[in-house]
PDB file of C-alpha atoms in Angstrom:
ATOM      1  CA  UNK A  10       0.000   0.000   0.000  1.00 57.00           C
ATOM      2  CA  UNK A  11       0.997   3.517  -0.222  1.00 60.00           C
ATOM      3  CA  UNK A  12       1.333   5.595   2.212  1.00 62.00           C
ATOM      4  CA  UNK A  13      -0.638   8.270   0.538  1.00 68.00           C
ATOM      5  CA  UNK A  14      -3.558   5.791   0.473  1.00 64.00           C
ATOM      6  CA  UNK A  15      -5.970   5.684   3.843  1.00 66.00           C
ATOM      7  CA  UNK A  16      -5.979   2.328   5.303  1.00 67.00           C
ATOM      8  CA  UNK A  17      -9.619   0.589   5.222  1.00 66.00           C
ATOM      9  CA  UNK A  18     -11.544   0.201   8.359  1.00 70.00           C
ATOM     10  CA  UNK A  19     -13.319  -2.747   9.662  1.00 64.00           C
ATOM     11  CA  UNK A  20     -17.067  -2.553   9.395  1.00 64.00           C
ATOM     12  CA  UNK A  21     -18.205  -1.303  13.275  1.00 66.00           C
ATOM     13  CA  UNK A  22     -21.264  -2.754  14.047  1.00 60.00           C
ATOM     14  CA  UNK A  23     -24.079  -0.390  14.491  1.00 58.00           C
ATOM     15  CA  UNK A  24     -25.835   0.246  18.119  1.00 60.00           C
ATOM     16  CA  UNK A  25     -28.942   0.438  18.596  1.00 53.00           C
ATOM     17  CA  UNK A  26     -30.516   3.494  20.022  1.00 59.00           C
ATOM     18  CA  UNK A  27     -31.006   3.969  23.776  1.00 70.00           C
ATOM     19  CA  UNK A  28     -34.647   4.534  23.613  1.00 72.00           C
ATOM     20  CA  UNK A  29     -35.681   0.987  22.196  1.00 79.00           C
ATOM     21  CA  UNK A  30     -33.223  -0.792  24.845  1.00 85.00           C
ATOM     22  CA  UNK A  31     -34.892   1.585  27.738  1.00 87.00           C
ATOM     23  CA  UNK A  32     -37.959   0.040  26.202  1.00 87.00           C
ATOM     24  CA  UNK A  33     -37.187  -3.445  26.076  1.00 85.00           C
ATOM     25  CA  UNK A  34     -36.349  -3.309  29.863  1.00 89.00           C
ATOM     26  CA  UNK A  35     -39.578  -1.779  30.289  1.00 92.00           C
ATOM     27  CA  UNK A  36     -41.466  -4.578  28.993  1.00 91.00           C
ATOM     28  CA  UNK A  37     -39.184  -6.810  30.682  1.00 91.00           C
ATOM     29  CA  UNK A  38     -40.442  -5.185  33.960  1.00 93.00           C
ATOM     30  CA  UNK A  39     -44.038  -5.115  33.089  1.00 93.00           C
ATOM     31  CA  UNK A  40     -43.822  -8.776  31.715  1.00 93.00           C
ATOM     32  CA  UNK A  41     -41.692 -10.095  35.275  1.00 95.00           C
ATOM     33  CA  UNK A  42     -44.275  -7.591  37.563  1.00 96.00           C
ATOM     34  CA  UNK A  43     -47.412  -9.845  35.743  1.00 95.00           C
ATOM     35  CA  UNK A  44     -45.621 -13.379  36.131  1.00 96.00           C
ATOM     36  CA  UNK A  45     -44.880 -12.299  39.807  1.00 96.00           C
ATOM     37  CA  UNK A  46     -48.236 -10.782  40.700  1.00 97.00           C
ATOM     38  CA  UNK A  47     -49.409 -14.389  38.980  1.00 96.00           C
ATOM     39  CA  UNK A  48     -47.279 -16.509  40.958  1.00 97.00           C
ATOM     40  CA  UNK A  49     -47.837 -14.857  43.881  1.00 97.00           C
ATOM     41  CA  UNK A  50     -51.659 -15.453  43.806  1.00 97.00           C
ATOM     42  CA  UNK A  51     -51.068 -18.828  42.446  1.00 97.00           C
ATOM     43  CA  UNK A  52     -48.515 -19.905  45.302  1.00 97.00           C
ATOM     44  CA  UNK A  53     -51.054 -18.610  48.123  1.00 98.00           C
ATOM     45  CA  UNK A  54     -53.974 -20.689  46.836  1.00 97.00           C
ATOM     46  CA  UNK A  55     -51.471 -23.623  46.873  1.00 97.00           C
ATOM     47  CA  UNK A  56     -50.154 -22.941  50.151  1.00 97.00           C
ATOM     48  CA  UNK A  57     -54.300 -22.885  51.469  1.00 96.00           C
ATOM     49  CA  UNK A  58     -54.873 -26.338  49.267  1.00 95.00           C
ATOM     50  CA  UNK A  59     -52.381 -27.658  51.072  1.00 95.00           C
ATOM     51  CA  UNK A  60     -52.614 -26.784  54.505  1.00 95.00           C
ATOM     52  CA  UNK A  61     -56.025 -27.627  54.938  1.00 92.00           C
ATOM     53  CA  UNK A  62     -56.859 -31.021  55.816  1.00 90.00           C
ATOM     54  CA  UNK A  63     -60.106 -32.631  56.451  1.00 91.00           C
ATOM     55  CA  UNK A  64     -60.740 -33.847  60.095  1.00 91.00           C
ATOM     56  CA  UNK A  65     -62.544 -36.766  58.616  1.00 89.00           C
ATOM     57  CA  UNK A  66     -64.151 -38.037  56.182  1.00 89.00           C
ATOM     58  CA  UNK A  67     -67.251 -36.238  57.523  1.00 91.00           C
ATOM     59  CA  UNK A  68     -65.771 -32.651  57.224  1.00 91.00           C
ATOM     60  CA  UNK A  69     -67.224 -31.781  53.558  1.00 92.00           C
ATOM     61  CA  UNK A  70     -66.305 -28.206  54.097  1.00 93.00           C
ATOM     62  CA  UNK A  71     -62.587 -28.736  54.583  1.00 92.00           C
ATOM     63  CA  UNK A  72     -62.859 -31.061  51.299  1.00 93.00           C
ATOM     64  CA  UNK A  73     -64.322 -28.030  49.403  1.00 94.00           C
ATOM     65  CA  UNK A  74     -62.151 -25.440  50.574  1.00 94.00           C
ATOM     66  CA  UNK A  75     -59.105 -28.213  49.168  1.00 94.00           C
ATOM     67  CA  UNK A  76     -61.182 -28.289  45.751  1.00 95.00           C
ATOM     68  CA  UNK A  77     -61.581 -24.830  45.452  1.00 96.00           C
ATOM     69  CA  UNK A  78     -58.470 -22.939  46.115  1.00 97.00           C
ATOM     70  CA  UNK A  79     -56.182 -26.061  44.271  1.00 96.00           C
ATOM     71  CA  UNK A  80     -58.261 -24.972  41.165  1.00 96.00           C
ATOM     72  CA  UNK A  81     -57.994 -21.494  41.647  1.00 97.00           C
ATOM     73  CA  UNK A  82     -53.975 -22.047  42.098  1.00 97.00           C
ATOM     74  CA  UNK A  83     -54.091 -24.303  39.209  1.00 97.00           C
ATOM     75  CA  UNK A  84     -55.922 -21.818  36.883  1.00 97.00           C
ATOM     76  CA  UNK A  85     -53.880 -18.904  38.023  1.00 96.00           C
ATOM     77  CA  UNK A  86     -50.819 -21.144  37.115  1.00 96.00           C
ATOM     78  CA  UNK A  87     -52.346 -22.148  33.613  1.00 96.00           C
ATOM     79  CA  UNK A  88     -52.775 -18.502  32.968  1.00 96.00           C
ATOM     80  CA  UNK A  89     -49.003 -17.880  33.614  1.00 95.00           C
ATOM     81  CA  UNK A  90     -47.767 -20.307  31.423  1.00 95.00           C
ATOM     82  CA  UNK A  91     -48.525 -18.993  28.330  1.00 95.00           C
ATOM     83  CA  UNK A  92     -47.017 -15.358  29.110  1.00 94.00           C
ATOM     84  CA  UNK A  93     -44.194 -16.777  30.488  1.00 95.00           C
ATOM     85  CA  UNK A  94     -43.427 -19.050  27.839  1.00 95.00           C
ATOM     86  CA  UNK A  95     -44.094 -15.596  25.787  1.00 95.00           C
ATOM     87  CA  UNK A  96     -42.508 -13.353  27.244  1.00 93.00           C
ATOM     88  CA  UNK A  97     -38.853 -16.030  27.367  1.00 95.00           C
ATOM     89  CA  UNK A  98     -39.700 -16.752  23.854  1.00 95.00           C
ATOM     90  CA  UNK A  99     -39.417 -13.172  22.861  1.00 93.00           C
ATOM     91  CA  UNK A 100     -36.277 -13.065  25.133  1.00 91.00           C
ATOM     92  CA  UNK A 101     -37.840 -10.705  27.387  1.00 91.00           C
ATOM     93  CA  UNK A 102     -36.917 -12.877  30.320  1.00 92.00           C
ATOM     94  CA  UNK A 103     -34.433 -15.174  31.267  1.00 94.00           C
ATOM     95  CA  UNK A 104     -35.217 -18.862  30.601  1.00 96.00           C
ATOM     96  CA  UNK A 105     -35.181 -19.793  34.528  1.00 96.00           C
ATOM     97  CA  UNK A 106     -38.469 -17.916  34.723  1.00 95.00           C
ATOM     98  CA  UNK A 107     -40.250 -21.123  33.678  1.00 96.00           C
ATOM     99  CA  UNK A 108     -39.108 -22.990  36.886  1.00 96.00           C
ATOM    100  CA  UNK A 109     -41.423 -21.623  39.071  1.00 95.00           C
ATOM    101  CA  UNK A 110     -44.322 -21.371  36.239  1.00 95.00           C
ATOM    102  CA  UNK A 111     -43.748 -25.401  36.303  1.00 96.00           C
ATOM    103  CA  UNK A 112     -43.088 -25.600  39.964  1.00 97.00           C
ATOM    104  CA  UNK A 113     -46.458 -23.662  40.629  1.00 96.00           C
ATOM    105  CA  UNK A 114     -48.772 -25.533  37.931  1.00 96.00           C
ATOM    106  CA  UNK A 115     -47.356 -28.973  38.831  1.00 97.00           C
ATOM    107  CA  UNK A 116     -48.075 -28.174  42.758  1.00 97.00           C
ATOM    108  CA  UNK A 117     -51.714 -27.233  42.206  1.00 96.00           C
ATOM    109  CA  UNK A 118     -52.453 -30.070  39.607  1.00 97.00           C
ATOM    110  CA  UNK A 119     -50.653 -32.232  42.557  1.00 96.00           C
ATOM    111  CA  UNK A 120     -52.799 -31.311  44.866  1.00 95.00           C
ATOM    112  CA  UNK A 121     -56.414 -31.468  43.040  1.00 94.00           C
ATOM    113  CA  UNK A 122     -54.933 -35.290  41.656  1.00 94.00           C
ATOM    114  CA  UNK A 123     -52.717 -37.275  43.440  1.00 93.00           C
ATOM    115  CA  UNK A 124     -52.142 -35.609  46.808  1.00 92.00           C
ATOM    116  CA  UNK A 125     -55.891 -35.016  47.452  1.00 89.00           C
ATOM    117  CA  UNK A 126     -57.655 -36.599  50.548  1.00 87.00           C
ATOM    118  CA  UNK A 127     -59.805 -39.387  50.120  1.00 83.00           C
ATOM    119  CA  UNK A 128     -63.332 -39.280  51.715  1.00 78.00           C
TER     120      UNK A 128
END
């Protein structure tokens, strides 16, 4: 080469502006605030399916209370699922928020199945 002749760059890689990463941690935010408001009410109604235990088989109202807050936990699980698988998908999250999505929905449907009291 000549040293009259400029020597060629290597192609820098454009960054993006600040104002779409500022909003992808926004909806990062929102997305994690939702899953955790969602886990939160899904973990309590586990928590009450599972402390509550019948006195016999005679106590119908303990076996309702059981039947009703397991499927409010499970349904409150189910409806975290598909945001969270979402919301990772669109790598708004980190993958190790589907642990306690799983942990959650698998708990409930645990306790409305296997781990419910028999009459």
């Amino acid at each position: 080469m000549s040293p009259d002749s400029p020597e060629p760059r290597a192609p820098q890689a454009s960054k993006a502006p600040k104002s779409s990463s500022r909003a992808s941690r926004l909806k990062g935010a929102a997305c994690a605030v939702l899953l955790v408001l969602g886990f939160l009410v899904a973990a309590a109604a586990t928590a009450v399916a599972y402390l509550s235990n019948p006195l016999g088989p005679w106590d119908h109202q303990a076996y309702d209370h059981i039947h009703l807050f397991g499927t409010i936990a499970l349904a409150s699980a189910l409806l975290t699922v598909p945001v969270t698988v979402l919301a990772v998908a669109r790598r708004r999250l980190r993958l190790w928020w589907l642990v306690p999505c799983a942990a959650l929905t698998l708990a409930a449907w645990g306790r409305l199945t296997v781990f419910l009291p028999t009459r």
